Coordinates of C-alpha atoms in Angstrom, one line a residue:
M1 CA -1.4 -6.1 9.1
N2 CA 1.1 -9.2 8.5
R3 CA 4.0 -8.9 6.2
L4 CA 2.2 -11.2 3.6
T5 CA -0.7 -9.2 3.4
F6 CA 1.1 -6.2 3.2
W7 CA 3.5 -6.9 0.5
A8 CA -0.1 -8.4 -2.0
L9 CA -2.2 -5.8 -1.3
L10 CA 2.0 -3.5 -2.4
A11 CA 1.6 -5.9 -5.5
L12 CA -1.3 -5.7 -6.0
C13 CA -1.4 -2.4 -6.1
V14 CA 2.2 -1.9 -8.5
A15 CA 0.1 -3.9 -10.9
V16 CA -2.4 -1.4 -10.7
E17 CA 0.7 1.4 -11.5
V18 CA 2.0 -1.0 -14.2
L19 CA -1.3 -1.7 -16.4
G20 CA -2.5 2.0 -16.0
L21 CA 0.1 2.4 -17.6
I22 CA 0.5 -0.2 -19.3
T23 CA -3.0 1.3 -21.2
G24 CA -2.4 5.0 -21.6
R25 CA -4.7 5.6 -18.3
R26 CA -2.8 8.4 -16.1
D27 CA -6.5 7.9 -13.8
V28 CA -5.4 4.1 -13.2
H29 CA -2.1 4.7 -12.6
Y30 CA -2.3 6.9 -10.2
A31 CA -5.0 5.2 -8.6
G32 CA -2.2 3.1 -8.1
A33 CA -0.4 4.8 -6.5
I34 CA -2.0 6.7 -3.6
A35 CA -3.6 3.3 -3.0
A36 CA 0.3 2.8 -2.3
L37 CA 0.5 5.4 0.1
G38 CA -3.3 4.4 1.4
V39 CA -1.3 0.8 2.3
I40 CA 2.0 2.1 3.6
A41 CA -0.2 4.6 6.1
V42 CA -2.3 2.3 7.2
A43 CA 0.7 -0.8 8.2
R44 CA 3.0 2.4 9.5
L45 CA 0.2 3.2 11.4
L46 CA -0.7 -0.6 12.5
Y47 CA 2.7 -1.3 13.9
L48 CA 2.8 1.7 15.8
A49 CA 0.0 1.7 18.3
H50 CA 1.0 -2.3 18.1
K51 CA 4.4 -0.1 19.2
N52 CA 3.2 1.8 21.9
G53 CA 0.5 -0.9 23.5
E54 CA -2.9 0.4 22.1
S55 CA -4.2 -3.0 19.8
E56 CA -5.5 -4.8 22.0

């Protein structure tokens, strides 16, 4: 995952979180937070796989 994709996905997740806060829907806010953590986790896993030479 390149930096642009990472930051774009993270910005989308933050936008969903803020939308949830503005509209007062906590479930949307939590979904955005969980999605942001997922983006970070996948980026970290891809980085480690690339670092260890497991990716093609």
